[in-house]
PDB file of C-alpha atoms in Angstrom:
ATOM      1  CA  MET A   9     -10.322   0.271   0.727  1.00 89.00           C
ATOM      2  CA  ALA A  10      -7.015  -0.096  -0.968  1.00 93.00           C
ATOM      3  CA  ALA A  11      -4.642  -2.928  -1.869  1.00 92.00           C
ATOM      4  CA  TYR A  12      -1.749  -3.726  -4.091  1.00 90.00           C
ATOM      5  CA  VAL A  13      -0.291  -6.910  -5.620  1.00 90.00           C
ATOM      6  CA  TRP A  14       3.028  -7.524  -7.406  1.00 88.00           C
ATOM      7  CA  ASP A  15       2.579  -7.740 -11.170  1.00 87.00           C
ATOM      8  CA  VAL A  16       3.306 -11.472 -11.373  1.00 81.00           C
ATOM      9  CA  LEU A  17       1.552 -11.841 -14.722  1.00 81.00           C
ATOM     10  CA  ASN A  18       4.091  -9.568 -16.436  1.00 82.00           C
ATOM     11  CA  ALA A  19       7.087 -11.011 -14.547  1.00 79.00           C
ATOM     12  CA  ALA A  20       7.511  -7.755 -12.623  1.00 83.00           C
ATOM     13  CA  SER A  21       7.503  -8.923  -9.006  1.00 81.00           C
ATOM     14  CA  PRO A  22      10.643  -8.567  -6.872  1.00 80.00           C
ATOM     15  CA  ILE A  23      11.350 -12.278  -7.233  1.00 78.00           C
ATOM     16  CA  SER A  24      10.474 -12.570 -10.910  1.00 81.00           C
ATOM     17  CA  PRO A  25      14.137 -12.981 -11.938  1.00 81.00           C
ATOM     18  CA  PHE A  26      14.334 -16.012  -9.670  1.00 79.00           C
ATOM     19  CA  GLU A  27      10.951 -17.423 -10.585  1.00 73.00           C
ATOM     20  CA  ARG A  28      11.977 -18.257 -14.192  1.00 69.00           C
ATOM     21  CA  LEU A  29      14.885 -20.280 -12.775  1.00 71.00           C
ATOM     22  CA  LEU A  30      12.877 -22.495 -10.436  1.00 66.00           C
ATOM     23  CA  PRO A  31      10.989 -25.613 -11.414  1.00 61.00           C
ATOM     24  CA  ASP A  32       7.839 -24.742  -9.336  1.00 60.00           C
ATOM     25  CA  SER A  33       6.587 -21.210  -9.363  1.00 55.00           C
ATOM     26  CA  PRO A  34       5.500 -19.887  -5.914  1.00 55.00           C
ATOM     27  CA  TYR A  35       2.646 -18.057  -7.689  1.00 53.00           C
ATOM     28  CA  ARG A  36       0.538 -20.976  -8.886  1.00 53.00           C
ATOM     29  CA  PRO A  37      -2.241 -21.279  -9.783  1.00 52.00           C
ATOM     30  CA  SER A  38      -3.309 -17.782 -11.033  1.00 71.00           C
ATOM     31  CA  PRO A  39      -0.717 -15.070 -11.830  1.00 75.00           C
ATOM     32  CA  SER A  40      -3.394 -13.372 -14.041  1.00 81.00           C
ATOM     33  CA  ALA A  41      -5.175 -12.365 -10.798  1.00 84.00           C
ATOM     34  CA  SER A  42      -2.438  -9.750 -10.264  1.00 86.00           C
ATOM     35  CA  SER A  43      -3.373  -7.764 -13.379  1.00 90.00           C
ATOM     36  CA  LEU A  44      -5.065  -4.356 -13.138  1.00 92.00           C
ATOM     37  CA  ALA A  45      -8.018  -5.703 -15.230  1.00 92.00           C
ATOM     38  CA  ALA A  46      -8.511  -8.623 -12.833  1.00 92.00           C
ATOM     39  CA  LEU A  47      -8.307  -6.414  -9.810  1.00 93.00           C
ATOM     40  CA  GLN A  48     -10.936  -4.050 -11.230  1.00 94.00           C
ATOM     41  CA  GLU A  49     -13.173  -6.990 -12.008  1.00 94.00           C
ATOM     42  CA  PHE A  50     -12.818  -8.397  -8.490  1.00 92.00           C
ATOM     43  CA  TRP A  51     -13.550  -5.039  -6.862  1.00 94.00           C
ATOM     44  CA  ARG A  52     -16.549  -4.258  -9.154  1.00 94.00           C
ATOM     45  CA  GLY A  53     -17.845  -7.770  -8.439  1.00 95.00           C
ATOM     46  CA  ALA A  54     -17.570  -7.049  -4.692  1.00 94.00           C
ATOM     47  CA  GLY A  55     -19.745  -3.933  -5.217  1.00 95.00           C
ATOM     48  CA  LEU A  56     -17.094  -1.285  -4.600  1.00 95.00           C
ATOM     49  CA  GLU A  57     -17.478   2.145  -6.232  1.00 94.00           C
ATOM     50  CA  ALA A  58     -15.152   4.930  -7.301  1.00 95.00           C
ATOM     51  CA  ILE A  59     -12.491   2.404  -8.251  1.00 96.00           C
ATOM     52  CA  GLU A  60      -9.100   3.780  -9.088  1.00 96.00           C
ATOM     53  CA  THR A  61      -5.947   1.878 -10.209  1.00 96.00           C
ATOM     54  CA  ARG A  62      -2.358   2.699 -10.822  1.00 95.00           C
ATOM     55  CA  THR A  63       0.970   1.003 -11.114  1.00 96.00           C
ATOM     56  CA  ILE A  64       3.846   1.587  -8.715  1.00 96.00           C
ATOM     57  CA  THR A  65       7.373   0.783  -9.951  1.00 95.00           C
ATOM     58  CA  VAL A  66      10.218   0.457  -7.490  1.00 94.00           C
ATOM     59  CA  GLN A  67      13.841  -0.424  -7.883  1.00 93.00           C
ATOM     60  CA  ARG A  68      15.874  -2.830  -5.806  1.00 89.00           C
ATOM     61  CA  THR A  69      19.633  -2.280  -5.629  1.00 95.00           C
ATOM     62  CA  PHE A  70      22.073  -4.704  -4.172  1.00 95.00           C
ATOM     63  CA  ALA A  71      25.821  -4.168  -3.591  1.00 96.00           C
ATOM     64  CA  ASP A  72      26.663  -7.280  -5.545  1.00 96.00           C
ATOM     65  CA  PHE A  73      25.310 -10.558  -6.808  1.00 95.00           C
ATOM     66  CA  ASP A  74      26.123 -12.472  -3.557  1.00 94.00           C
ATOM     67  CA  THR A  75      24.159  -9.935  -1.478  1.00 94.00           C
ATOM     68  CA  LEU A  76      21.210 -10.152  -3.907  1.00 92.00           C
ATOM     69  CA  TRP A  77      21.304 -13.979  -3.859  1.00 91.00           C
ATOM     70  CA  THR A  78      21.573 -14.251  -0.022  1.00 91.00           C
ATOM     71  CA  MET A  79      18.806 -11.724   0.740  1.00 89.00           C
ATOM     72  CA  SER A  80      16.422 -13.123  -1.880  1.00 86.00           C
ATOM     73  CA  VAL A  81      16.796 -16.846  -1.249  1.00 85.00           C
ATOM     74  CA  ASN A  82      16.367 -16.489   2.479  1.00 85.00           C
ATOM     75  CA  GLY A  83      12.960 -14.907   2.078  1.00 80.00           C
ATOM     76  CA  THR A  84       9.778 -16.830   2.885  1.00 79.00           C
ATOM     77  CA  VAL A  85       8.806 -17.440  -0.767  1.00 78.00           C
ATOM     78  CA  LEU A  86      12.067 -18.684  -2.199  1.00 82.00           C
ATOM     79  CA  LYS A  87      13.733 -20.330   0.743  1.00 86.00           C
ATOM     80  CA  PRO A  88      11.727 -23.635   0.730  1.00 84.00           C
ATOM     81  CA  GLN A  89      12.123 -23.943  -3.016  1.00 82.00           C
ATOM     82  CA  ILE A  90      15.817 -23.377  -3.011  1.00 85.00           C
ATOM     83  CA  ALA A  91      16.274 -25.769  -0.056  1.00 87.00           C
ATOM     84  CA  ALA A  92      14.419 -28.500  -1.943  1.00 86.00           C
ATOM     85  CA  LEU A  93      16.790 -28.370  -4.953  1.00 87.00           C
ATOM     86  CA  PRO A  94      19.927 -30.452  -5.332  1.00 90.00           C
ATOM     87  CA  GLN A  95      23.022 -28.295  -4.993  1.00 92.00           C
ATOM     88  CA  SER A  96      23.890 -28.769  -8.687  1.00 91.00           C
ATOM     89  CA  GLU A  97      20.563 -27.162  -9.639  1.00 88.00           C
ATOM     90  CA  VAL A  98      21.088 -24.329  -7.180  1.00 89.00           C
ATOM     91  CA  GLU A  99      24.453 -23.599  -8.709  1.00 91.00           C
ATOM     92  CA  ALA A 100      23.042 -23.756 -12.270  1.00 89.00           C
ATOM     93  CA  ALA A 101      20.230 -21.375 -11.234  1.00 87.00           C
ATOM     94  CA  LYS A 102      22.783 -18.958  -9.778  1.00 90.00           C
ATOM     95  CA  THR A 103      24.770 -19.001 -12.957  1.00 92.00           C
ATOM     96  CA  ARG A 104      21.709 -18.378 -15.162  1.00 88.00           C
ATOM     97  CA  LEU A 105      20.549 -15.530 -12.847  1.00 89.00           C
ATOM     98  CA  ARG A 106      23.994 -13.932 -12.805  1.00 90.00           C
ATOM     99  CA  GLU A 107      23.893 -13.911 -16.660  1.00 89.00           C
ATOM    100  CA  ARG A 108      20.427 -12.329 -16.843  1.00 87.00           C
ATOM    101  CA  LEU A 109      20.757  -9.423 -14.372  1.00 90.00           C
ATOM    102  CA  PRO A 110      22.318  -6.109 -15.265  1.00 90.00           C
ATOM    103  CA  VAL A 111      25.552  -5.493 -13.401  1.00 94.00           C
ATOM    104  CA  ALA A 112      26.883  -1.920 -12.976  1.00 96.00           C
ATOM    105  CA  ALA A 113      30.610  -1.071 -13.248  1.00 96.00           C
ATOM    106  CA  ASP A 114      30.859  -1.111  -9.431  1.00 97.00           C
ATOM    107  CA  GLY A 115      29.366  -4.611  -9.301  1.00 95.00           C
ATOM    108  CA  SER A 116      25.978  -3.465  -7.986  1.00 96.00           C
ATOM    109  CA  ILE A 117      22.720  -4.843  -9.394  1.00 95.00           C
ATOM    110  CA  THR A 118      19.562  -2.868  -9.767  1.00 95.00           C
ATOM    111  CA  TYR A 119      16.310  -4.093 -11.233  1.00 90.00           C
ATOM    112  CA  SER A 120      12.666  -2.932 -11.185  1.00 91.00           C
ATOM    113  CA  ALA A 121       9.525  -4.409  -9.782  1.00 92.00           C
ATOM    114  CA  THR A 122       5.964  -3.275 -10.351  1.00 93.00           C
ATOM    115  CA  ALA A 123       2.910  -3.483  -8.153  1.00 94.00           C
ATOM    116  CA  ASN A 124      -0.682  -2.926  -9.343  1.00 94.00           C
ATOM    117  CA  ALA A 125      -2.592  -0.784  -6.815  1.00 96.00           C
ATOM    118  CA  ILE A 126      -6.336  -0.411  -6.543  1.00 96.00           C
ATOM    119  CA  ALA A 127      -8.616   1.665  -4.303  1.00 96.00           C
ATOM    120  CA  GLY A 128     -12.356   1.823  -4.054  1.00 95.00           C
ATOM    121  CA  ARG A 129     -15.215   2.849  -1.800  1.00 94.00           C
ATOM    122  CA  VAL A 130     -17.818   0.677  -0.174  1.00 93.00           C
ATOM    123  CA  PRO A 131     -21.257   1.984  -1.174  1.00 90.00           C
ATOM    124  CA  ARG A 132     -23.166   3.783   1.619  1.00 87.00           C
TER     125      ARG A 132
END
């Protein structure tokens, strides 16, 4: 068996830059469940053997801020939260996000996200 989860606990999921801007996190109630230690505990508790873990870091690159914003806020996690906000709060969130993200000379934006992966074997 194998699985992975975004490292929400350490603010390393693909939507982490947005999460800090929104009043209600989509990851309630237990971001700590995404840690490697928690995953190991869950799998040991389920009786799995030969458990192995690793982290996988990926980078997301967007041509510009508007592309990043449009693609991200139309996803299933952020779309309902953004839609529920008054337009003034959406604009304020956009401004704060724009200030926090690294922008290259060509206007592109790249940031990293990390997943915690785990594999184990069901005992025979």
